[in-house]
Amino acid sequence: MKNIKINILAVLLCLATGATAQQTPAPSQTEAVTIVGATAHIGNGEVIENSLIIFEDGKLTQVLDATSTKMQYRGKVINAEGKHVYPGFIAPNATLGLVEISSVRATDDEDEIGDMLPHVRSLIAYNAESKIVESMRPNGVLVGQITPRGSRISGTSSIVQFDAWNWEDAAMKEDDAIHINWPNSFTRGRWWAGEPRGMRPNKEYATEVAELKEFFGQSKAYLGGDQKLVHLPYRAMGEVFSGNKKVFVHVNGEKEILDVIQFSKEQELDNLVIVGGYDAHKVADQIRENNIAVLSGRPHSTPNQEDEDYDFSYKNARLLHEKGILVGLESSGQMETMNTRNLPFYAGTVAGTGMDKEDALKLITSNTAKILGIDNLVGTLEKGKDATLFISEGDALDMRGNRLQHAWIQGREISLDTHQTELYERYSNKFQAAKAE
């Protein structure tokens, strides 16, 4: 009897696991694929109205105008006339795979204890079987930068593709950058501690900035010494000073951004990226002159100040683009993991403020790929790059047209089924059956 109960329990566990796990990763591409007739949005501003796209062994081999070429089709042929083809969208500064349910501590692994943590790697905590990660794919979000949160230096991010068994298989670029949360020159009163409500100057701002500078200085001194004693945080800074790792500074205020620019000069940081950059438009000239890229914050948010335009958040990225700054879109903030699936609609919102639609597309494709340093692999539909792309029935930056028919990651055709689509079909069938009765 005991053995029977154990066997039943094992079966139930297997069924439960099968019901909750992500779709099985697709097998490697074995047959060439030819897409004919679609409007191809290259991702660099170019559009081919009648395209011919061929990929094999996981790489794009041809991206041509079908009207002016007689290229022979290869392998499986997909007639996509009237459809649209896009490069896979890229989600930077995301906690995908690190948090499943925010209110359940055991599923939240985005933050570590400590203050200066450049040695902490987000990649090894990445859950490739996350249901939330899976839900990105039906909207065309196929690549992401997995980023830790909290602390002054949060840790090190890595870039993954969203079709893998584990973090090792998912990794596209390991340990691409460290992330610094710059101090704020203003602080909000803690009412529970008896402090006045509202914003007031942060008396500790200068001290907090000095502590960050001191850490950088001590790291350089350690790396220049004999290093007999192992100090992991200092040692991890070696890749930063050599230029192999970028530095992403999460900062929003005008004064703070100027201080970050000065800090980058003092520390001789050539690969600096501003994340958030709410007031970046106010100091856009200084940002451009110092060749700094910006990952602009989520457009679907309300203005921070009473005297700002109601649609300021919608057009912030456009204002930076018009100043000649390399800009992408990120989606951190409240409920950020699930809201990341709205990335294409964020770009569509920016386009709605007057930005050219193909330039808006660059905010989540080629621009972001350049900022993350993976533009040799993804971001555009170009010969030699990864076959990470999808076919949409309509405009993928509009939720009415973003209806994917096929999607590939590195040439593997991935499933577009998710927990949400399963529930949709389940209850659609229920109500259709009830209506028939």
Short mmCIF file of C-alpha atoms in Angstrom, two decimals, residues 35-40 42 46-54 62-73 381:
data_model
loop_
_atom_site.label_atom_id
_atom_site.label_comp_id
_atom_site.label_asym_id
_atom_site.label_seq_id
_atom_site.Cartn_x
_atom_site.Cartn_y
_atom_site.Cartn_z
CA ILE A 35 10.16 33.78 -46.11
CA VAL A 36 8.67 35.36 -49.22
CA GLY A 37 6.58 38.45 -49.81
CA ALA A 38 6.51 40.04 -46.36
CA THR A 39 7.17 43.67 -45.57
CA ALA A 40 10.54 43.43 -43.82
CA ILE A 42 15.10 45.67 -41.04
CA GLU A 46 15.07 50.49 -43.71
CA VAL A 47 11.95 48.75 -45.01
CA ILE A 48 11.72 46.20 -47.85
CA GLU A 49 8.12 46.07 -49.06
CA ASN A 50 8.44 42.75 -50.90
CA SER A 51 11.21 40.83 -49.18
CA LEU A 52 12.98 37.54 -49.55
CA ILE A 53 14.57 36.27 -46.33
CA ILE A 54 16.51 33.01 -46.06
CA GLN A 62 19.88 36.40 -47.47
CA VAL A 63 17.77 39.53 -46.87
CA LEU A 64 16.79 40.86 -50.29
CA ASP A 65 14.15 42.67 -52.27
CA ALA A 66 12.20 39.88 -53.96
CA THR A 67 11.10 42.25 -56.73
CA SER A 68 14.62 42.73 -58.08
CA THR A 69 16.18 39.32 -57.47
CA LYS A 70 15.80 35.79 -58.77
CA MET A 71 17.38 34.12 -55.77
CA GLN A 72 16.45 30.44 -55.57
CA TYR A 73 14.33 29.50 -52.58
CA LEU A 381 17.69 41.62 -40.23
#
